PDB file of C-alpha atoms in Angstrom:
ATOM      1  CA  MET A   1      -0.003  -0.124   0.045  1.00  0.00           C
ATOM      2  CA  LEU A   2       2.797   2.430   1.196  1.00  0.00           C
ATOM      3  CA  ASN A   3       4.897   1.617  -2.230  1.00  0.00           C
ATOM      4  CA  GLN A   4       1.325   2.728  -4.526  1.00  0.00           C
ATOM      5  CA  LEU A   5       1.211   5.456  -2.596  1.00  0.00           C
ATOM      6  CA  GLY A   6       4.973   6.811  -2.935  1.00  0.00           C
ATOM      7  CA  ARG A   7       4.377   6.165  -6.565  1.00  0.00           C
ATOM      8  CA  SER A   8       1.725   8.570  -6.796  1.00  0.00           C
ATOM      9  CA  TYR A   9       3.243  10.884  -5.112  1.00  0.00           C
ATOM     10  CA  ARG A  10       6.366  10.768  -7.827  1.00  0.00           C
ATOM     11  CA  LEU A  11       3.612  10.561 -10.295  1.00  0.00           C
ATOM     12  CA  LEU A  12       2.124  13.894  -9.221  1.00  0.00           C
ATOM     13  CA  GLU A  13       5.760  15.163  -8.337  1.00  0.00           C
ATOM     14  CA  LEU A  14       5.101  15.816  -4.432  1.00  0.00           C
ATOM     15  CA  TYR A  15       8.782  14.758  -3.705  1.00  0.00           C
ATOM     16  CA  PRO A  16       8.284  15.985  -0.126  1.00  0.00           C
ATOM     17  CA  GLU A  17       5.122  13.636   0.362  1.00  0.00           C
ATOM     18  CA  PHE A  18       7.325  10.668  -1.810  1.00  0.00           C
ATOM     19  CA  HIS A  19      10.046  11.240   0.568  1.00  0.00           C
ATOM     20  CA  GLU A  20       7.887  10.755   4.058  1.00  0.00           C
ATOM     21  CA  THR A  21       6.465   7.517   2.478  1.00  0.00           C
ATOM     22  CA  TYR A  22       9.352   6.079   1.921  1.00  0.00           C
ATOM     23  CA  VAL A  23      10.843   6.776   5.120  1.00  0.00           C
ATOM     24  CA  GLN A  24       7.993   4.996   6.505  1.00  0.00           C
ATOM     25  CA  LEU A  25       8.882   1.909   4.153  1.00  0.00           C
ATOM     26  CA  ALA A  26      12.349   2.176   5.258  1.00  0.00           C
ATOM     27  CA  GLU A  27      11.206   2.001   8.925  1.00  0.00           C
ATOM     28  CA  ARG A  28       8.484  -0.754   8.307  1.00  0.00           C
ATOM     29  CA  ASP A  29       9.905  -2.983   5.694  1.00  0.00           C
ATOM     30  CA  ALA A  30      13.130  -4.518   7.027  1.00  0.00           C
ATOM     31  CA  GLU A  31      13.551  -6.780   4.039  1.00  0.00           C
ATOM     32  CA  ASN A  32      13.978  -4.205   1.782  1.00  0.00           C
ATOM     33  CA  ARG A  33      15.582  -1.712   3.788  1.00  0.00           C
ATOM     34  CA  SER A  34      18.383  -0.725   1.833  1.00  0.00           C
ATOM     35  CA  ARG A  35      16.285  -0.688  -1.530  1.00  0.00           C
ATOM     36  CA  HIS A  36      14.268   2.142   0.228  1.00  0.00           C
ATOM     37  CA  ILE A  37      17.078   3.976   1.648  1.00  0.00           C
ATOM     38  CA  GLN A  38      18.395   4.013  -1.875  1.00  0.00           C
ATOM     39  CA  THR A  39      14.997   5.546  -3.333  1.00  0.00           C
ATOM     40  CA  ILE A  40      15.318   8.153  -0.607  1.00  0.00           C
ATOM     41  CA  LEU A  41      18.504   9.009  -1.379  1.00  0.00           C
ATOM     42  CA  LEU A  42      17.999   9.469  -5.295  1.00  0.00           C
ATOM     43  CA  ASN A  43      14.833  11.779  -4.277  1.00  0.00           C
ATOM     44  CA  LEU A  44      17.093  13.967  -2.399  1.00  0.00           C
ATOM     45  CA  LEU A  45      19.625  13.957  -5.159  1.00  0.00           C
ATOM     46  CA  ARG A  46      17.462  14.546  -7.916  1.00  0.00           C
ATOM     47  CA  ASN A  47      14.429  16.718  -6.164  1.00  0.00           C
ATOM     48  CA  GLU A  48      13.418  19.844  -4.160  1.00  0.00           C
ATOM     49  CA  VAL A  49      12.135  17.790  -0.699  1.00  0.00           C
ATOM     50  CA  PHE A  50      13.934  20.287   1.719  1.00  0.00           C
ATOM     51  CA  GLU A  51      13.891  24.200   1.742  1.00  0.00           C
ATOM     52  CA  THR A  52      17.488  24.323   2.555  1.00  0.00           C
ATOM     53  CA  ASP A  53      20.430  22.825   1.028  1.00  0.00           C
ATOM     54  CA  GLU A  54      21.669  22.082   5.109  1.00  0.00           C
ATOM     55  CA  GLU A  55      18.712  20.370   5.549  1.00  0.00           C
ATOM     56  CA  ARG A  56      19.069  17.984   2.141  1.00  0.00           C
ATOM     57  CA  ALA A  57      22.640  17.605   3.127  1.00  0.00           C
ATOM     58  CA  GLU A  58      22.168  16.435   6.843  1.00  0.00           C
ATOM     59  CA  GLN A  59      19.543  14.307   5.463  1.00  0.00           C
ATOM     60  CA  ILE A  60      21.887  12.760   2.641  1.00  0.00           C
ATOM     61  CA  LEU A  61      24.320  12.205   5.279  1.00  0.00           C
ATOM     62  CA  MET A  62      21.945  10.755   7.734  1.00  0.00           C
ATOM     63  CA  TRP A  63      20.426   8.499   5.032  1.00  0.00           C
ATOM     64  CA  LEU A  64      24.028   7.355   3.494  1.00  0.00           C
ATOM     65  CA  SER A  65      25.094   6.299   7.344  1.00  0.00           C
ATOM     66  CA  ARG A  66      22.134   3.785   7.631  1.00  0.00           C
ATOM     67  CA  LEU A  67      22.876   2.657   4.343  1.00  0.00           C
ATOM     68  CA  GLU A  68      26.555   1.965   4.894  1.00  0.00           C
ATOM     69  CA  GLN A  69      25.797   0.491   8.654  1.00  0.00           C
ATOM     70  CA  GLY A  70      27.007  -2.989   8.795  1.00  0.00           C
ATOM     71  CA  SER A  71      29.265  -2.371   5.295  1.00  0.00           C
ATOM     72  CA  GLU A  72      32.833  -2.336   5.357  1.00  0.00           C
ATOM     73  CA  SER A  73      33.582  -2.774   1.748  1.00  0.00           C
ATOM     74  CA  GLU A  74      35.496  -0.795  -0.488  1.00  0.00           C
ATOM     75  CA  GLY A  75      32.399  -0.540  -3.140  1.00  0.00           C
ATOM     76  CA  ALA A  76      30.303   0.630  -0.265  1.00  0.00           C
ATOM     77  CA  SER A  77      32.627   3.519   0.475  1.00  0.00           C
ATOM     78  CA  ILE A  78      32.964   4.134  -3.387  1.00  0.00           C
ATOM     79  CA  ARG A  79      28.986   4.547  -3.497  1.00  0.00           C
ATOM     80  CA  THR A  80      29.010   7.065  -0.846  1.00  0.00           C
ATOM     81  CA  ALA A  81      31.466   8.547  -2.106  1.00  0.00           C
ATOM     82  CA  GLY A  82      30.255   9.241  -5.169  1.00  0.00           C
ATOM     83  CA  ILE A  83      26.452  10.016  -3.814  1.00  0.00           C
ATOM     84  CA  LEU A  84      28.455  12.774  -1.686  1.00  0.00           C
ATOM     85  CA  GLU A  85      29.972  14.448  -4.613  1.00  0.00           C
ATOM     86  CA  ARG A  86      27.448  14.426  -6.536  1.00  0.00           C
ATOM     87  CA  ALA A  87      25.476  16.212  -3.405  1.00  0.00           C
ATOM     88  CA  GLY A  88      28.058  18.762  -3.414  1.00  0.00           C
ATOM     89  CA  LEU A  89      29.721  17.551  -0.422  1.00  0.00           C
ATOM     90  CA  VAL A  90      32.967  17.286  -1.616  1.00  0.00           C
ATOM     91  CA  ASP A  91      35.021  17.289   1.379  1.00  0.00           C
ATOM     92  CA  GLU A  92      33.042  14.275   2.781  1.00  0.00           C
ATOM     93  CA  ALA A  93      33.233  12.405  -0.730  1.00  0.00           C
ATOM     94  CA  ILE A  94      37.363  12.717  -0.730  1.00  0.00           C
ATOM     95  CA  ALA A  95      36.992  11.005   2.748  1.00  0.00           C
ATOM     96  CA  SER A  96      35.215   8.486   2.002  1.00  0.00           C
ATOM     97  CA  TYR A  97      37.012   8.089  -1.059  1.00  0.00           C
ATOM     98  CA  ARG A  98      40.105   7.527   1.025  1.00  0.00           C
ATOM     99  CA  LYS A  99      38.494   4.971   3.201  1.00  0.00           C
ATOM    100  CA  ALA A 100      37.642   3.238   0.042  1.00  0.00           C
ATOM    101  CA  ALA A 101      41.415   3.307  -0.982  1.00  0.00           C
ATOM    102  CA  VAL A 102      42.534   1.791   2.210  1.00  0.00           C
ATOM    103  CA  LEU A 103      40.100  -0.771   1.559  1.00  0.00           C
ATOM    104  CA  ASP A 104      41.270  -1.550  -1.981  1.00  0.00           C
ATOM    105  CA  PRO A 105      44.670  -0.118  -2.347  1.00  0.00           C
ATOM    106  CA  GLY A 106      45.430  -1.459  -5.814  1.00  0.00           C
ATOM    107  CA  ASN A 107      42.242  -0.273  -7.284  1.00  0.00           C
ATOM    108  CA  PRO A 108      43.652   2.247 -10.178  1.00  0.00           C
ATOM    109  CA  ASP A 109      40.558   3.475 -11.176  1.00  0.00           C
ATOM    110  CA  LEU A 110      39.625   4.614  -7.610  1.00  0.00           C
ATOM    111  CA  LEU A 111      42.822   6.206  -7.021  1.00  0.00           C
ATOM    112  CA  LEU A 112      42.309   8.640 -10.272  1.00  0.00           C
ATOM    113  CA  ARG A 113      38.920   9.415  -8.906  1.00  0.00           C
ATOM    114  CA  LEU A 114      40.326  10.327  -5.461  1.00  0.00           C
ATOM    115  CA  THR A 115      42.870  12.525  -7.030  1.00  0.00           C
ATOM    116  CA  GLU A 116      40.586  14.002  -9.184  1.00  0.00           C
ATOM    117  CA  VAL A 117      38.246  15.321  -6.667  1.00  0.00           C
ATOM    118  CA  MET A 118      40.919  16.351  -4.716  1.00  0.00           C
ATOM    119  CA  ALA A 119      42.465  18.643  -7.315  1.00  0.00           C
ATOM    120  CA  GLY A 120      39.111  20.143  -8.324  1.00  0.00           C
ATOM    121  CA  GLN A 121      38.447  20.939  -4.369  1.00  0.00           C
ATOM    122  CA  GLY A 122      42.097  23.046  -4.420  1.00  0.00           C
ATOM    123  CA  TYR A 123      43.726  20.182  -3.000  1.00  0.00           C
ATOM    124  CA  ALA A 124      46.120  19.795  -5.998  1.00  0.00           C
ATOM    125  CA  ASP A 125      49.140  19.451  -3.767  1.00  0.00           C
ATOM    126  CA  GLN A 126      48.158  16.881  -1.584  1.00  0.00           C
ATOM    127  CA  ALA A 127      46.565  15.122  -4.870  1.00  0.00           C
ATOM    128  CA  ILE A 128      50.008  15.432  -6.685  1.00  0.00           C
ATOM    129  CA  ALA A 129      51.758  13.985  -3.355  1.00  0.00           C
ATOM    130  CA  GLN A 130      49.299  10.871  -3.035  1.00  0.00           C
ATOM    131  CA  LEU A 131      49.871  10.133  -6.599  1.00  0.00           C
ATOM    132  CA  GLN A 132      53.967  10.443  -5.942  1.00  0.00           C
ATOM    133  CA  TYR A 133      53.737   8.092  -2.747  1.00  0.00           C
ATOM    134  CA  GLU A 134      51.298   5.335  -4.305  1.00  0.00           C
ATOM    135  CA  ALA A 135      53.911   5.632  -7.186  1.00  0.00           C
ATOM    136  CA  GLN A 136      56.637   4.820  -4.750  1.00  0.00           C
ATOM    137  CA  VAL A 137      55.297   2.125  -3.113  1.00  0.00           C
ATOM    138  CA  ALA A 138      53.612   0.266  -5.984  1.00  0.00           C
ATOM    139  CA  GLY A 139      53.413  -3.008  -5.883  1.00  0.00           C
ATOM    140  CA  ASP A 140      53.351  -3.949  -9.528  1.00  0.00           C
ATOM    141  CA  ASP A 141      53.964  -2.477 -12.711  1.00  0.00           C
ATOM    142  CA  ALA A 142      50.075  -1.570 -13.205  1.00  0.00           C
ATOM    143  CA  GLN A 143      49.971   0.366 -10.343  1.00  0.00           C
ATOM    144  CA  PHE A 144      53.159   2.287 -10.757  1.00  0.00           C
ATOM    145  CA  VAL A 145      52.021   3.146 -14.332  1.00  0.00           C
ATOM    146  CA  SER A 146      48.471   4.274 -13.075  1.00  0.00           C
ATOM    147  CA  ALA A 147      49.936   6.693 -10.200  1.00  0.00           C
ATOM    148  CA  ILE A 148      52.275   7.944 -13.126  1.00  0.00           C
ATOM    149  CA  ALA A 149      49.686   8.367 -15.554  1.00  0.00           C
ATOM    150  CA  GLY A 150      47.544  10.498 -12.616  1.00  0.00           C
ATOM    151  CA  LEU A 151      50.601  12.477 -12.038  1.00  0.00           C
ATOM    152  CA  ILE A 152      50.544  13.157 -16.195  1.00  0.00           C
TER     153      ILE A 152
END
């Protein structure tokens, strides 16, 4: 019943009501909680749900923390970082990319994304230092080449 109500609100572009309906679903339907939280996050990213950016950012951080509960994988951290970046919470995204890099140190795509975001946020010197360090401690040729490619 709540699913149908939520879909109706979305079709009518009543995004705050859609949000509240999926909050109820996330609380009541433990089996599908993760899917409901993902829907809540997408709604927060795409639509005007709250009046201020501060409220929106607070809600995104809260729902991300609920989504990540019990998940310590690099995939969860990368997903979280991407959502934070899309929401404009870039410093938080950098922290999440760093967490993912610790969990998956040999991931060249992750390293390059982390340093791109750092440079874009004005941390170019730190991004260069990170890439230089990664090149020095590279465990294989692919990691070395990836770090050097980031420097070029």
